Amino acid sequence: MTAAPPFRILVVDDEAPQRELLAGFLVKQGYEVVPAVSGAEGLGRLQRETFDLILTDHRMPQMSGLDLLKAAREINPEVPVVVMTAYGSVEQAVAAMKAGAYDYLGKPIDLDDLLHRIGKVRERQQLLAEVRALREDLRGRYRLEGIIGESGAMQEVLGVVRRVAPSTATVLIQGESGTG
């Protein structure tokens, strides 16, 4: 059994002490951390590399954390983004969550709270991976290729089944008794 790849975190903060504190702490906790000094640098890294989590400051020159969040959503809609700020308000938190942030943290960062939230992100990602694997297993188990039917009517029924299969709609297919 191979070891799981390291959990990669992109830390974006224009304030060097904060960025270095977070990066150093997270590395000691066993995470692979990539620091970025600006939203633009973080965005460049995100375009070239994959990350399991993005921690970004809200207020940064040129590109804010919310701008980075929106750009990250276009590149990889599944990567969770946690927005951090020293100037937190309810309005900012709501705006970040509406833009797709996974979470919102006030500064100074409580490191134990940060670890707890990262743990929640990891749990969520594991659950999503399990759901994907189960769905793939179900698709393989209930393939339409095993259904035999060459008639035009049967092909039409199979076409309907293929179209509605991804939805949650309830479908009733009727036919004469004894026809399969």
Coordinates of C-alpha atoms in Angstrom, one line a residue:
M1 CA 0.0 0.0 0.0
T2 CA 1.5 3.4 -1.0
A3 CA 1.5 6.4 1.3
A4 CA -1.0 9.1 0.6
P5 CA 0.5 12.2 -1.2
P6 CA 1.2 15.1 1.2
F7 CA -1.7 17.5 1.8
R8 CA -0.6 20.7 -0.1
I9 CA -1.6 24.1 1.2
L10 CA -1.1 27.4 -0.7
V11 CA -0.6 30.2 1.8
V12 CA -1.1 33.7 0.3
D13 CA -0.4 36.7 2.5
D14 CA 1.4 39.9 1.7
E15 CA 2.5 40.3 5.3
A16 CA 5.8 38.3 5.6
P17 CA 5.5 37.6 9.4
Q18 CA 2.0 36.2 9.1
R19 CA 2.9 34.1 6.0
E20 CA 6.0 32.8 7.6
L21 CA 4.3 32.0 10.9
L22 CA 1.5 30.0 9.1
A23 CA 3.9 28.3 6.7
G24 CA 6.3 27.2 9.4
F25 CA 3.6 26.0 11.7
L26 CA 1.9 24.0 9.0
V27 CA 5.1 22.4 7.9
K28 CA 5.8 21.3 11.4
Q29 CA 2.3 19.7 11.4
G30 CA 3.3 17.6 8.4
Y31 CA 1.7 19.6 5.6
E32 CA 3.4 20.6 2.4
V33 CA 3.2 24.4 2.2
V34 CA 3.8 26.7 -0.7
P35 CA 3.9 30.4 0.3
A36 CA 3.0 33.3 -2.0
V37 CA 3.6 37.0 -1.3
S38 CA 0.6 38.3 -3.4
G39 CA -2.6 37.2 -5.0
A40 CA -1.0 37.3 -8.4
E41 CA 1.8 35.0 -7.3
G42 CA -0.7 32.7 -5.7
L43 CA -2.8 32.6 -8.9
G44 CA 0.3 31.8 -10.9
R45 CA 1.1 28.9 -8.6
L46 CA -2.4 27.7 -8.8
Q47 CA -2.3 27.7 -12.6
R48 CA 0.8 25.5 -12.6
E49 CA 0.3 23.3 -9.5
T50 CA -2.5 21.5 -7.6
F51 CA -3.3 22.2 -4.0
D52 CA -5.6 20.7 -1.5
L53 CA -6.4 24.0 0.3
I54 CA -5.8 27.7 -0.2
L55 CA -5.3 30.0 2.8
T56 CA -5.5 33.6 1.6
D57 CA -5.5 37.0 3.3
H58 CA -8.5 39.1 2.4
R59 CA -6.8 42.5 2.1
M60 CA -3.8 42.6 -0.3
P61 CA -2.6 45.1 -2.8
Q62 CA -3.5 44.6 -6.5
M63 CA -5.4 41.4 -6.0
S64 CA -7.6 40.8 -2.9
G65 CA -8.3 37.4 -1.4
L66 CA -11.8 37.6 -2.9
D67 CA -10.3 38.2 -6.3
L68 CA -8.0 35.2 -5.8
L69 CA -10.9 33.1 -4.6
K70 CA -13.0 33.9 -7.7
A71 CA -10.0 33.2 -10.0
A72 CA -9.3 29.9 -8.1
R73 CA -12.9 28.8 -8.7
E74 CA -12.4 29.2 -12.4
I75 CA -9.2 27.1 -12.4
N76 CA -10.3 24.4 -9.9
P77 CA -13.8 24.8 -8.5
E78 CA -13.2 22.0 -6.0
V79 CA -10.2 23.4 -4.1
P80 CA -11.4 24.8 -0.8
V81 CA -10.4 28.4 0.0
V82 CA -10.2 29.8 3.5
V83 CA -10.1 33.6 3.6
M84 CA -8.3 35.3 6.5
T85 CA -8.5 38.9 7.7
A86 CA -7.6 41.2 10.5
Y87 CA -10.4 43.6 9.5
G88 CA -13.2 41.1 9.7
S89 CA -16.9 42.0 9.5
V90 CA -20.0 40.1 9.1
E91 CA -20.5 41.6 5.6
Q92 CA -17.0 40.5 4.5
A93 CA -17.6 37.0 5.8
V94 CA -20.9 36.8 4.0
A95 CA -19.3 38.1 0.8
A96 CA -16.5 35.6 1.0
M97 CA -18.9 32.7 1.6
K98 CA -21.2 33.8 -1.3
A99 CA -18.1 34.0 -3.5
G100 CA -17.4 30.3 -2.7
A101 CA -15.1 30.4 0.3
Y102 CA -15.0 27.2 2.3
D103 CA -14.4 29.2 5.5
Y104 CA -13.5 32.6 7.0
L105 CA -10.9 33.2 9.7
G106 CA -10.2 36.4 11.7
K107 CA -6.6 37.4 12.6
P108 CA -4.7 36.8 14.7
I109 CA -5.2 33.2 13.7
D110 CA -5.8 30.7 16.4
L111 CA -3.5 27.9 15.3
D112 CA -5.5 25.2 17.1
D113 CA -8.7 26.4 15.4
L114 CA -6.8 26.5 12.0
L115 CA -5.8 22.9 12.5
H116 CA -9.4 21.9 13.3
R117 CA -10.7 23.6 10.2
I118 CA -8.0 21.9 8.0
G119 CA -9.1 18.6 9.6
K120 CA -12.6 19.4 8.5
V121 CA -11.4 20.2 5.0
R122 CA -9.6 16.8 4.8
E123 CA -12.6 14.9 6.1
R124 CA -14.8 16.6 3.5
Q125 CA -12.3 15.8 0.7
Q126 CA -12.1 12.1 1.8
L127 CA -15.9 11.9 1.8
L128 CA -16.1 13.4 -1.7
A129 CA -13.5 11.0 -3.0
E130 CA -15.5 8.1 -1.5
V131 CA -18.7 9.3 -3.1
R132 CA -16.9 9.6 -6.5
A133 CA -15.5 6.1 -6.1
L134 CA -18.9 4.6 -5.1
R135 CA -20.7 6.4 -8.0
E136 CA -18.1 5.0 -10.4
D137 CA -18.6 1.5 -8.9
L138 CA -22.3 1.8 -9.4
R139 CA -21.9 3.0 -13.0
G140 CA -19.8 -0.1 -13.7
R141 CA -22.3 -2.4 -11.9
Y142 CA -25.4 -1.1 -13.6
R143 CA -24.2 -0.5 -17.2
L144 CA -26.7 -0.6 -20.0
E145 CA -24.3 -2.7 -22.1
G146 CA -25.7 -5.9 -20.5
I147 CA -29.2 -5.2 -21.8
I148 CA -30.0 -7.0 -25.0
G149 CA -32.5 -5.4 -27.4
E150 CA -32.1 -4.6 -31.1
S151 CA -35.6 -3.4 -31.9
G152 CA -36.2 0.3 -32.6
A153 CA -38.6 0.5 -29.6
M154 CA -36.0 -1.0 -27.2
Q155 CA -33.3 1.3 -28.5
E156 CA -35.6 4.2 -27.9
V157 CA -36.2 3.0 -24.3
L158 CA -32.5 2.7 -23.7
G159 CA -31.9 6.2 -25.1
V160 CA -34.4 7.5 -22.5
V161 CA -32.8 5.6 -19.7
R162 CA -29.3 7.0 -20.7
R163 CA -30.8 10.6 -20.6
V164 CA -32.5 10.3 -17.3
A165 CA -30.0 8.2 -15.5
P166 CA -27.9 11.1 -14.2
S167 CA -31.0 12.8 -12.7
T168 CA -32.9 12.0 -9.6
A169 CA -36.2 11.8 -11.6
T170 CA -38.5 8.8 -11.1
V171 CA -39.2 7.0 -14.3
L172 CA -41.8 4.3 -15.1
I173 CA -41.2 2.2 -18.2
Q174 CA -44.2 0.1 -19.2
G175 CA -44.5 -2.7 -21.8
E176 CA -46.5 -5.7 -22.7
S177 CA -46.2 -8.7 -20.3
G178 CA -43.6 -11.2 -21.3
T179 CA -41.6 -8.8 -23.5
G180 CA -38.8 -8.4 -21.0

